[in-house]
Amino acid sequence: MAELSDTSPEIAPTSPLTQPVRQFEALLEVSETIAQQRDLKLLFHELSNRLRSVLQFDFLGLILHDPARGMMRLHILETREPLPPEGPEEMPVANSPSGWVFENQELFLTQDTSKDVRYPDFMKKLQAVGVHSTAILPLTTAHHRLGTMVFGRFVPQGISETEIQFMRRVAAQVAVAVDNALNFEAAE
């Protein structure tokens, strides 16, 4: 009788199953990170590190809604390299892509900031710091609309539908983590 090996066979790098398996593993790691981390800045730092193994992006942002002021406020920006401190940290809900995502609960995708005519002032600010494409997703739980999560790329490379679906799954988990962290902060 043949013995079972302790190691599972390796999947060839070109296998079509490799990316979905890696994404599934990354989602499990995201869940573990969320369960262990209540500090939002540290959470986004750890998420950024874990997600880079399966998703190409240069920055990850958390933009929260301030209902008292009707503003979308940049809460966290996790980047590979520091960005110049240009650009607003707050934007009116009505005049920003994050505000649009917050209100409509739909994805805002920019494949090329130099060609996107929506929100021209915002696109110019992205171009000024070298951002070519972004995906902005709603952060919403069963109880609250919290804000948005932003993935951005400095390289002129579009974002695929497969990547968007993965980003949606991540954003759904992150929304719960953000809600928990904000509730924890409020309780202290």
Short mmCIF file of N, CA and C in Angstrom, two decimals:
data_model
loop_
_atom_site.label_atom_id
_atom_site.label_comp_id
_atom_site.label_asym_id
_atom_site.label_seq_id
_atom_site.Cartn_x
_atom_site.Cartn_y
_atom_site.Cartn_z
N MET A 1 0.84 -1.17 0.00
CA MET A 1 0.00 0.00 0.00
C MET A 1 0.89 1.25 0.00
N ALA A 2 0.63 2.17 -0.86
CA ALA A 2 1.45 3.38 -0.98
C ALA A 2 1.12 4.34 0.14
N GLU A 3 2.15 5.00 0.65
CA GLU A 3 1.95 6.00 1.70
C GLU A 3 1.55 7.33 1.08
N LEU A 4 0.71 8.07 1.81
CA LEU A 4 0.33 9.39 1.37
C LEU A 4 1.45 10.36 1.67
N SER A 5 1.71 11.23 0.77
CA SER A 5 2.76 12.22 0.94
C SER A 5 2.29 13.33 1.86
N ASP A 6 3.22 13.90 2.65
CA ASP A 6 2.90 15.02 3.52
C ASP A 6 2.75 16.32 2.75
N THR A 7 3.28 16.37 1.57
CA THR A 7 3.21 17.61 0.80
C THR A 7 2.22 17.46 -0.33
N SER A 8 1.49 18.51 -0.59
CA SER A 8 0.55 18.48 -1.70
C SER A 8 1.30 18.85 -2.97
N PRO A 9 0.81 18.37 -4.10
CA PRO A 9 1.52 18.71 -5.34
C PRO A 9 1.44 20.20 -5.60
N GLU A 10 2.50 20.72 -6.16
CA GLU A 10 2.53 22.15 -6.46
C GLU A 10 1.76 22.41 -7.73
N ILE A 11 1.09 23.53 -7.74
CA ILE A 11 0.38 23.95 -8.95
C ILE A 11 1.33 24.77 -9.78
N ALA A 12 1.40 24.46 -11.04
CA ALA A 12 2.30 25.19 -11.93
C ALA A 12 1.92 26.66 -11.95
N PRO A 13 2.90 27.56 -12.03
CA PRO A 13 2.63 29.00 -12.03
C PRO A 13 1.67 29.44 -13.12
N THR A 14 1.60 28.69 -14.21
CA THR A 14 0.73 29.07 -15.31
C THR A 14 -0.67 28.49 -15.18
N SER A 15 -0.92 27.70 -14.15
CA SER A 15 -2.23 27.10 -13.96
C SER A 15 -3.30 28.16 -13.77
N PRO A 16 -4.45 27.97 -14.44
CA PRO A 16 -5.53 28.94 -14.26
C PRO A 16 -6.08 28.94 -12.84
N LEU A 17 -5.79 27.92 -12.06
CA LEU A 17 -6.28 27.86 -10.69
C LEU A 17 -5.41 28.64 -9.71
N THR A 18 -4.19 28.95 -10.09
CA THR A 18 -3.25 29.59 -9.19
C THR A 18 -3.79 30.90 -8.62
N GLN A 19 -4.23 31.82 -9.46
CA GLN A 19 -4.69 33.12 -8.98
C GLN A 19 -5.92 33.00 -8.08
N PRO A 20 -6.97 32.23 -8.45
CA PRO A 20 -8.11 32.10 -7.53
C PRO A 20 -7.72 31.49 -6.18
N VAL A 21 -6.83 30.53 -6.20
CA VAL A 21 -6.38 29.92 -4.94
C VAL A 21 -5.65 30.95 -4.09
N ARG A 22 -4.76 31.72 -4.73
CA ARG A 22 -4.02 32.75 -4.01
C ARG A 22 -4.97 33.82 -3.47
N GLN A 23 -5.99 34.17 -4.26
CA GLN A 23 -6.96 35.17 -3.80
C GLN A 23 -7.76 34.64 -2.61
N PHE A 24 -8.15 33.38 -2.67
CA PHE A 24 -8.87 32.77 -1.55
C PHE A 24 -8.01 32.79 -0.29
N GLU A 25 -6.75 32.42 -0.43
CA GLU A 25 -5.84 32.45 0.71
C GLU A 25 -5.68 33.87 1.24
N ALA A 26 -5.60 34.85 0.34
CA ALA A 26 -5.48 36.25 0.76
C ALA A 26 -6.73 36.69 1.52
N LEU A 27 -7.91 36.27 1.05
CA LEU A 27 -9.15 36.63 1.77
C LEU A 27 -9.16 36.03 3.17
N LEU A 28 -8.66 34.81 3.31
CA LEU A 28 -8.56 34.22 4.64
C LEU A 28 -7.60 35.02 5.51
N GLU A 29 -6.49 35.45 4.94
CA GLU A 29 -5.54 36.27 5.69
C GLU A 29 -6.15 37.61 6.07
N VAL A 30 -6.94 38.19 5.17
CA VAL A 30 -7.64 39.44 5.48
C VAL A 30 -8.57 39.23 6.67
N SER A 31 -9.31 38.13 6.66
CA SER A 31 -10.21 37.82 7.79
C SER A 31 -9.45 37.69 9.09
N GLU A 32 -8.30 37.01 9.04
CA GLU A 32 -7.49 36.85 10.25
C GLU A 32 -6.98 38.20 10.73
N THR A 33 -6.52 39.03 9.80
CA THR A 33 -6.03 40.36 10.15
C THR A 33 -7.13 41.18 10.80
N ILE A 34 -8.31 41.14 10.22
CA ILE A 34 -9.46 41.88 10.74
C ILE A 34 -9.80 41.44 12.15
N ALA A 35 -9.76 40.13 12.37
CA ALA A 35 -10.10 39.59 13.69
C ALA A 35 -9.09 40.00 14.76
N GLN A 36 -7.85 40.25 14.34
CA GLN A 36 -6.79 40.54 15.29
C GLN A 36 -6.49 42.02 15.49
N GLN A 37 -7.02 42.89 14.62
CA GLN A 37 -6.59 44.28 14.64
C GLN A 37 -7.76 45.25 14.80
N ARG A 38 -7.68 46.11 15.80
CA ARG A 38 -8.72 47.13 16.00
C ARG A 38 -8.25 48.52 15.63
N ASP A 39 -6.96 48.72 15.50
CA ASP A 39 -6.41 50.01 15.12
C ASP A 39 -6.46 50.11 13.59
N LEU A 40 -7.20 51.11 13.08
CA LEU A 40 -7.41 51.21 11.63
C LEU A 40 -6.12 51.43 10.85
N LYS A 41 -5.23 52.26 11.36
CA LYS A 41 -3.97 52.52 10.64
C LYS A 41 -3.15 51.23 10.52
N LEU A 42 -3.04 50.50 11.60
CA LEU A 42 -2.30 49.23 11.56
C LEU A 42 -3.04 48.21 10.70
N LEU A 43 -4.36 48.21 10.76
CA LEU A 43 -5.14 47.29 9.94
C LEU A 43 -4.86 47.53 8.46
N PHE A 44 -4.90 48.79 8.02
CA PHE A 44 -4.67 49.07 6.61
C PHE A 44 -3.23 48.79 6.21
N HIS A 45 -2.30 48.99 7.10
CA HIS A 45 -0.91 48.65 6.81
C HIS A 45 -0.77 47.15 6.58
N GLU A 46 -1.34 46.36 7.47
CA GLU A 46 -1.27 44.90 7.34
C GLU A 46 -2.04 44.41 6.11
N LEU A 47 -3.22 44.99 5.87
CA LEU A 47 -4.00 44.61 4.70
C LEU A 47 -3.21 44.88 3.42
N SER A 48 -2.61 46.05 3.36
CA SER A 48 -1.84 46.43 2.20
C SER A 48 -0.73 45.41 1.93
N ASN A 49 -0.02 45.04 2.96
CA ASN A 49 1.06 44.06 2.80
C ASN A 49 0.53 42.71 2.35
N ARG A 50 -0.57 42.26 2.91
CA ARG A 50 -1.12 40.94 2.55
C ARG A 50 -1.71 40.93 1.15
N LEU A 51 -2.39 41.99 0.77
CA LEU A 51 -3.08 42.03 -0.51
C LEU A 51 -2.13 42.17 -1.70
N ARG A 52 -0.97 42.74 -1.47
CA ARG A 52 -0.03 42.94 -2.58
C ARG A 52 0.45 41.63 -3.20
N SER A 53 0.29 40.53 -2.50
CA SER A 53 0.71 39.25 -3.07
C SER A 53 -0.26 38.76 -4.15
N VAL A 54 -1.47 39.32 -4.19
CA VAL A 54 -2.46 38.86 -5.17
C VAL A 54 -3.08 39.98 -6.00
N LEU A 55 -2.75 41.21 -5.68
CA LEU A 55 -3.38 42.34 -6.36
C LEU A 55 -2.34 43.44 -6.54
N GLN A 56 -2.24 43.96 -7.74
CA GLN A 56 -1.27 45.01 -8.00
C GLN A 56 -1.92 46.37 -7.70
N PHE A 57 -1.36 47.10 -6.74
CA PHE A 57 -1.81 48.45 -6.43
C PHE A 57 -0.68 49.18 -5.75
N ASP A 58 -0.73 50.52 -5.85
CA ASP A 58 0.33 51.34 -5.26
C ASP A 58 -0.13 52.08 -4.02
N PHE A 59 -1.44 52.23 -3.87
CA PHE A 59 -1.94 52.81 -2.63
C PHE A 59 -3.32 52.25 -2.30
N LEU A 60 -3.61 52.27 -1.02
CA LEU A 60 -4.86 51.79 -0.48
C LEU A 60 -5.36 52.88 0.46
N GLY A 61 -6.57 53.36 0.21
CA GLY A 61 -7.09 54.46 1.01
C GLY A 61 -8.39 54.13 1.70
N LEU A 62 -8.59 54.77 2.83
CA LEU A 62 -9.85 54.69 3.57
C LEU A 62 -10.39 56.10 3.67
N ILE A 63 -11.57 56.31 3.10
CA ILE A 63 -12.22 57.61 3.14
C ILE A 63 -13.53 57.44 3.89
N LEU A 64 -13.68 58.17 4.98
CA LEU A 64 -14.87 58.04 5.82
C LEU A 64 -15.81 59.23 5.63
N HIS A 65 -17.07 58.97 5.78
CA HIS A 65 -18.09 60.00 5.64
C HIS A 65 -18.25 60.73 6.97
N ASP A 66 -18.29 62.06 6.92
CA ASP A 66 -18.56 62.89 8.08
C ASP A 66 -19.95 63.48 7.87
N PRO A 67 -20.98 62.86 8.47
CA PRO A 67 -22.36 63.31 8.21
C PRO A 67 -22.65 64.71 8.73
N ALA A 68 -22.00 65.11 9.80
CA ALA A 68 -22.26 66.43 10.38
C ALA A 68 -21.82 67.54 9.43
N ARG A 69 -20.78 67.28 8.65
CA ARG A 69 -20.24 68.30 7.76
C ARG A 69 -20.52 68.04 6.29
N GLY A 70 -21.10 66.88 5.97
CA GLY A 70 -21.36 66.54 4.57
C GLY A 70 -20.09 66.37 3.77
N MET A 71 -19.08 65.83 4.41
CA MET A 71 -17.77 65.70 3.77
C MET A 71 -17.33 64.23 3.75
N MET A 72 -16.44 63.95 2.80
CA MET A 72 -15.72 62.68 2.75
C MET A 72 -14.29 63.01 3.16
N ARG A 73 -13.80 62.34 4.20
CA ARG A 73 -12.49 62.67 4.75
C ARG A 73 -11.53 61.51 4.58
N LEU A 74 -10.36 61.82 4.01
CA LEU A 74 -9.31 60.81 3.90
C LEU A 74 -8.83 60.48 5.31
N HIS A 75 -9.04 59.25 5.71
CA HIS A 75 -8.68 58.82 7.06
C HIS A 75 -7.32 58.13 7.07
N ILE A 76 -7.09 57.29 6.05
CA ILE A 76 -5.83 56.54 5.97
C ILE A 76 -5.43 56.43 4.51
N LEU A 77 -4.15 56.63 4.24
CA LEU A 77 -3.60 56.40 2.92
C LEU A 77 -2.34 55.57 3.10
N GLU A 78 -2.41 54.33 2.68
CA GLU A 78 -1.28 53.41 2.81
C GLU A 78 -0.62 53.30 1.44
N THR A 79 0.63 53.73 1.35
CA THR A 79 1.34 53.73 0.06
C THR A 79 2.66 52.98 0.17
N ARG A 80 3.14 52.55 -0.99
CA ARG A 80 4.48 51.93 -1.04
C ARG A 80 5.54 52.98 -0.80
N GLU A 81 5.35 54.13 -1.44
CA GLU A 81 6.29 55.23 -1.30
C GLU A 81 5.52 56.47 -0.86
N PRO A 82 6.13 57.33 -0.06
CA PRO A 82 5.41 58.52 0.41
C PRO A 82 4.96 59.41 -0.75
N LEU A 83 3.76 59.93 -0.61
CA LEU A 83 3.23 60.89 -1.59
C LEU A 83 3.45 62.29 -1.06
N PRO A 84 3.57 63.25 -1.96
CA PRO A 84 3.66 64.64 -1.49
C PRO A 84 2.37 65.01 -0.78
N PRO A 85 2.43 65.88 0.23
CA PRO A 85 1.23 66.21 1.00
C PRO A 85 0.28 67.15 0.27
N GLU A 86 0.19 66.98 -1.04
CA GLU A 86 -0.72 67.80 -1.83
C GLU A 86 -2.09 67.14 -1.86
N GLY A 87 -3.08 67.90 -2.22
CA GLY A 87 -4.42 67.35 -2.35
C GLY A 87 -5.20 67.46 -1.07
N PRO A 88 -6.50 67.58 -1.21
CA PRO A 88 -7.33 67.76 -0.02
C PRO A 88 -7.49 66.47 0.77
N GLU A 89 -7.60 66.65 2.06
CA GLU A 89 -7.91 65.50 2.90
C GLU A 89 -9.41 65.37 3.09
N GLU A 90 -10.12 66.42 2.71
CA GLU A 90 -11.59 66.41 2.77
C GLU A 90 -12.15 66.88 1.44
N MET A 91 -13.28 66.28 1.07
CA MET A 91 -13.97 66.66 -0.16
C MET A 91 -15.47 66.65 0.12
N PRO A 92 -16.21 67.59 -0.42
CA PRO A 92 -17.66 67.55 -0.25
C PRO A 92 -18.23 66.29 -0.89
N VAL A 93 -19.24 65.73 -0.26
CA VAL A 93 -19.87 64.52 -0.79
C VAL A 93 -20.31 64.76 -2.23
N ALA A 94 -20.92 65.89 -2.49
CA ALA A 94 -21.49 66.16 -3.81
C ALA A 94 -20.45 66.36 -4.90
N ASN A 95 -19.21 66.65 -4.55
CA ASN A 95 -18.19 66.96 -5.57
C ASN A 95 -17.02 65.99 -5.58
N SER A 96 -17.25 64.76 -5.19
CA SER A 96 -16.14 63.82 -5.16
C SER A 96 -16.59 62.43 -5.60
N PRO A 97 -15.67 61.69 -6.22
CA PRO A 97 -16.01 60.32 -6.58
C PRO A 97 -16.35 59.47 -5.35
N SER A 98 -15.66 59.69 -4.24
CA SER A 98 -15.97 58.93 -3.03
C SER A 98 -17.37 59.25 -2.53
N GLY A 99 -17.76 60.52 -2.63
CA GLY A 99 -19.11 60.90 -2.26
C GLY A 99 -20.15 60.24 -3.15
N TRP A 100 -19.85 60.18 -4.45
CA TRP A 100 -20.75 59.52 -5.39
C TRP A 100 -20.89 58.04 -5.03
N VAL A 101 -19.77 57.38 -4.72
CA VAL A 101 -19.80 55.96 -4.33
C VAL A 101 -20.61 55.80 -3.04
N PHE A 102 -20.36 56.69 -2.09
CA PHE A 102 -21.07 56.64 -0.81
C PHE A 102 -22.58 56.75 -1.03
N GLU A 103 -22.99 57.70 -1.85
CA GLU A 103 -24.42 57.92 -2.08
C GLU A 103 -25.07 56.84 -2.93
N ASN A 104 -24.37 56.36 -3.95
CA ASN A 104 -24.95 55.40 -4.90
C ASN A 104 -24.64 53.94 -4.58
N GLN A 105 -23.67 53.71 -3.68
CA GLN A 105 -23.27 52.36 -3.30
C GLN A 105 -22.86 51.52 -4.51
N GLU A 106 -22.16 52.16 -5.43
CA GLU A 106 -21.65 51.50 -6.62
C GLU A 106 -20.16 51.81 -6.78
N LEU A 107 -19.51 50.98 -7.55
CA LEU A 107 -18.09 51.15 -7.86
C LEU A 107 -17.88 52.40 -8.71
N PHE A 108 -16.80 53.13 -8.44
CA PHE A 108 -16.33 54.20 -9.31
C PHE A 108 -14.98 53.75 -9.82
N LEU A 109 -14.87 53.55 -11.13
CA LEU A 109 -13.65 53.03 -11.73
C LEU A 109 -13.09 54.05 -12.71
N THR A 110 -11.81 54.32 -12.58
CA THR A 110 -11.09 55.18 -13.51
C THR A 110 -9.94 54.37 -14.07
N GLN A 111 -10.04 54.02 -15.34
CA GLN A 111 -8.98 53.24 -15.98
C GLN A 111 -7.81 54.12 -16.39
N ASP A 112 -8.10 55.41 -16.66
CA ASP A 112 -7.05 56.33 -17.07
C ASP A 112 -7.46 57.75 -16.65
N THR A 113 -6.80 58.27 -15.63
CA THR A 113 -7.17 59.58 -15.10
C THR A 113 -7.00 60.70 -16.11
N SER A 114 -6.12 60.51 -17.09
CA SER A 114 -5.91 61.57 -18.09
C SER A 114 -7.04 61.64 -19.10
N LYS A 115 -7.86 60.60 -19.17
CA LYS A 115 -8.97 60.57 -20.13
C LYS A 115 -10.34 60.63 -19.46
N ASP A 116 -10.38 60.51 -18.16
CA ASP A 116 -11.66 60.52 -17.44
C ASP A 116 -12.13 61.97 -17.27
N VAL A 117 -13.32 62.28 -17.77
CA VAL A 117 -13.84 63.65 -17.71
C VAL A 117 -14.71 63.91 -16.48
N ARG A 118 -15.00 62.88 -15.73
CA ARG A 118 -15.78 63.06 -14.51
C ARG A 118 -14.88 63.67 -13.43
N TYR A 119 -15.41 64.56 -12.65
CA TYR A 119 -14.67 65.19 -11.55
C TYR A 119 -13.29 65.68 -12.01
N PRO A 120 -13.24 66.63 -12.94
CA PRO A 120 -11.96 67.05 -13.53
C PRO A 120 -10.94 67.58 -12.54
N ASP A 121 -11.37 68.31 -11.52
CA ASP A 121 -10.40 68.81 -10.52
C ASP A 121 -9.77 67.65 -9.76
N PHE A 122 -10.57 66.67 -9.40
CA PHE A 122 -10.07 65.50 -8.69
C PHE A 122 -9.09 64.72 -9.57
N MET A 123 -9.46 64.54 -10.85
CA MET A 123 -8.58 63.80 -11.77
C MET A 123 -7.24 64.51 -11.94
N LYS A 124 -7.26 65.83 -11.99
CA LYS A 124 -6.00 66.59 -12.11
C LYS A 124 -5.13 66.37 -10.88
N LYS A 125 -5.74 66.30 -9.70
CA LYS A 125 -4.96 66.07 -8.48
C LYS A 125 -4.35 64.67 -8.49
N LEU A 126 -5.11 63.69 -8.98
CA LEU A 126 -4.56 62.34 -9.08
C LEU A 126 -3.39 62.31 -10.07
N GLN A 127 -3.57 62.97 -11.19
CA GLN A 127 -2.51 63.01 -12.20
C GLN A 127 -1.26 63.70 -11.65
N ALA A 128 -1.44 64.72 -10.84
CA ALA A 128 -0.31 65.47 -10.28
C ALA A 128 0.59 64.60 -9.42
N VAL A 129 0.02 63.55 -8.80
CA VAL A 129 0.84 62.66 -7.98
C VAL A 129 1.11 61.33 -8.71
N GLY A 130 0.78 61.29 -10.01
CA GLY A 130 1.14 60.13 -10.82
C GLY A 130 0.15 58.98 -10.82
N VAL A 131 -1.07 59.21 -10.38
CA VAL A 131 -2.07 58.13 -10.34
C VAL A 131 -2.72 57.99 -11.71
N HIS A 132 -2.71 56.78 -12.24
CA HIS A 132 -3.30 56.51 -13.55
C HIS A 132 -4.66 55.82 -13.47
N SER A 133 -4.87 54.94 -12.50
CA SER A 133 -6.15 54.25 -12.40
C SER A 133 -6.53 54.04 -10.94
N THR A 134 -7.84 54.08 -10.70
CA THR A 134 -8.35 53.87 -9.35
C THR A 134 -9.65 53.09 -9.39
N ALA A 135 -9.89 52.39 -8.31
CA ALA A 135 -11.18 51.74 -8.08
C ALA A 135 -11.61 52.18 -6.68
N ILE A 136 -12.80 52.77 -6.61
CA ILE A 136 -13.34 53.24 -5.33
C ILE A 136 -14.58 52.42 -5.04
N LEU A 137 -14.56 51.74 -3.90
CA LEU A 137 -15.65 50.84 -3.54
C LEU A 137 -16.32 51.29 -2.25
N PRO A 138 -17.64 51.03 -2.14
CA PRO A 138 -18.33 51.42 -0.92
C PRO A 138 -17.94 50.52 0.26
N LEU A 139 -17.86 51.13 1.43
CA LEU A 139 -17.68 50.38 2.68
C LEU A 139 -19.00 50.50 3.43
N THR A 140 -19.75 49.41 3.40
CA THR A 140 -21.09 49.41 3.96
C THR A 140 -21.33 48.11 4.71
N THR A 141 -21.91 48.21 5.89
CA THR A 141 -22.31 47.03 6.64
C THR A 141 -23.84 46.93 6.57
N ALA A 142 -24.39 45.94 7.25
CA ALA A 142 -25.85 45.81 7.28
C ALA A 142 -26.49 46.99 7.99
N HIS A 143 -25.72 47.70 8.83
CA HIS A 143 -26.28 48.79 9.63
C HIS A 143 -25.85 50.19 9.21
N HIS A 144 -24.69 50.31 8.55
CA HIS A 144 -24.13 51.64 8.30
C HIS A 144 -23.47 51.75 6.93
N ARG A 145 -23.58 52.94 6.37
CA ARG A 145 -22.73 53.34 5.26
C ARG A 145 -21.58 54.10 5.90
N LEU A 146 -20.37 53.62 5.72
CA LEU A 146 -19.22 54.18 6.42
C LEU A 146 -18.39 55.13 5.58
N GLY A 147 -18.18 54.78 4.34
CA GLY A 147 -17.31 55.56 3.47
C GLY A 147 -16.90 54.73 2.29
N THR A 148 -15.63 54.86 1.89
CA THR A 148 -15.13 54.13 0.73
C THR A 148 -13.72 53.60 0.96
N MET A 149 -13.37 52.64 0.14
CA MET A 149 -12.04 52.07 0.11
C MET A 149 -11.51 52.30 -1.31
N VAL A 150 -10.29 52.80 -1.41
CA VAL A 150 -9.73 53.16 -2.70
C VAL A 150 -8.46 52.35 -2.98
N PHE A 151 -8.43 51.74 -4.15
CA PHE A 151 -7.22 51.10 -4.66
C PHE A 151 -6.73 51.96 -5.80
N GLY A 152 -5.42 52.25 -5.86
CA GLY A 152 -4.90 53.08 -6.94
C GLY A 152 -3.60 52.54 -7.48
N ARG A 153 -3.38 52.87 -8.75
CA ARG A 153 -2.16 52.45 -9.43
C ARG A 153 -1.46 53.63 -10.07
N PHE A 154 -0.14 53.65 -9.92
CA PHE A 154 0.67 54.67 -10.58
C PHE A 154 1.00 54.25 -12.01
N VAL A 155 0.99 52.96 -12.28
CA VAL A 155 1.31 52.48 -13.62
C VAL A 155 0.06 52.58 -14.50
N PRO A 156 0.24 52.91 -15.78
CA PRO A 156 -0.92 53.02 -16.66
C PRO A 156 -1.43 51.64 -17.08
N GLN A 157 -2.05 50.96 -16.13
CA GLN A 157 -2.55 49.61 -16.36
C GLN A 157 -3.98 49.57 -15.85
N GLY A 158 -4.91 49.21 -16.71
CA GLY A 158 -6.30 49.15 -16.30
C GLY A 158 -6.54 48.11 -15.22
N ILE A 159 -7.72 48.15 -14.63
CA ILE A 159 -8.11 47.22 -13.58
C ILE A 159 -9.14 46.27 -14.18
N SER A 160 -8.86 44.97 -14.09
CA SER A 160 -9.71 43.96 -14.73
C SER A 160 -10.96 43.67 -13.91
N GLU A 161 -11.93 43.06 -14.54
CA GLU A 161 -13.17 42.66 -13.87
C GLU A 161 -12.88 41.65 -12.75
N THR A 162 -11.94 40.75 -12.97
CA THR A 162 -11.56 39.77 -11.95
C THR A 162 -10.99 40.49 -10.72
N GLU A 163 -10.16 41.49 -10.95
CA GLU A 163 -9.60 42.27 -9.84
C GLU A 163 -10.70 43.03 -9.11
N ILE A 164 -11.64 43.57 -9.84
CA ILE A 164 -12.75 44.31 -9.23
C ILE A 164 -13.57 43.40 -8.34
N GLN A 165 -13.86 42.19 -8.81
CA GLN A 165 -14.63 41.25 -8.00
C GLN A 165 -13.88 40.91 -6.70
N PHE A 166 -12.57 40.74 -6.80
CA PHE A 166 -11.77 40.47 -5.61
C PHE A 166 -11.80 41.68 -4.66
N MET A 167 -11.64 42.89 -5.22
CA MET A 167 -11.69 44.11 -4.41
C MET A 167 -13.04 44.23 -3.68
N ARG A 168 -14.12 43.86 -4.34
CA ARG A 168 -15.45 43.91 -3.71
C ARG A 168 -15.51 43.00 -2.48
N ARG A 169 -14.93 41.82 -2.63
CA ARG A 169 -14.93 40.87 -1.49
C ARG A 169 -14.11 41.42 -0.33
N VAL A 170 -12.97 42.00 -0.66
CA VAL A 170 -12.13 42.59 0.37
C VAL A 170 -12.86 43.74 1.05
N ALA A 171 -13.48 44.62 0.25
CA ALA A 171 -14.18 45.78 0.81
C ALA A 171 -15.33 45.35 1.73
N ALA A 172 -16.02 44.28 1.40
CA ALA A 172 -17.11 43.80 2.26
C ALA A 172 -16.57 43.39 3.63
N GLN A 173 -15.42 42.74 3.65
CA GLN A 173 -14.82 42.35 4.93
C GLN A 173 -14.26 43.56 5.68
N VAL A 174 -13.63 44.44 4.94
CA VAL A 174 -13.03 45.63 5.56
C VAL A 174 -14.11 46.52 6.17
N ALA A 175 -15.27 46.59 5.55
CA ALA A 175 -16.36 47.41 6.10
C ALA A 175 -16.71 46.98 7.52
N VAL A 176 -16.78 45.69 7.74
CA VAL A 176 -17.09 45.18 9.07
C VAL A 176 -15.97 45.55 10.04
N ALA A 177 -14.73 45.43 9.59
CA ALA A 177 -13.58 45.78 10.45
C ALA A 177 -13.58 47.26 10.79
N VAL A 178 -13.85 48.11 9.82
CA VAL A 178 -13.88 49.55 10.06
C VAL A 178 -15.00 49.89 11.03
N ASP A 179 -16.17 49.31 10.83
CA ASP A 179 -17.30 49.54 11.73
C ASP A 179 -16.95 49.12 13.15
N ASN A 180 -16.35 47.95 13.28
CA ASN A 180 -15.95 47.46 14.62
C ASN A 180 -14.92 48.39 15.25
N ALA A 181 -13.94 48.82 14.47
CA ALA A 181 -12.90 49.70 15.01
C ALA A 181 -13.47 51.05 15.43
N LEU A 182 -14.36 51.60 14.62
CA LEU A 182 -14.98 52.88 14.98
C LEU A 182 -15.84 52.74 16.23
N ASN A 183 -16.57 51.65 16.36
CA ASN A 183 -17.35 51.40 17.56
C ASN A 183 -16.46 51.22 18.78
N PHE A 184 -15.34 50.54 18.60
CA PHE A 184 -14.39 50.33 19.69
C PHE A 184 -13.81 51.68 20.15
N GLU A 185 -13.43 52.54 19.16
CA GLU A 185 -12.89 53.86 19.49
C GLU A 185 -13.93 54.70 20.23
N ALA A 186 -15.18 54.64 19.78
CA ALA A 186 -16.25 55.42 20.41
C ALA A 186 -16.52 54.93 21.83
N ALA A 187 -16.38 53.64 22.06
CA ALA A 187 -16.63 53.07 23.38
C ALA A 187 -15.56 53.45 24.39
N GLU A 188 -14.34 53.70 23.90
CA GLU A 188 -13.25 54.06 24.80
C GLU A 188 -13.43 55.49 25.15
#
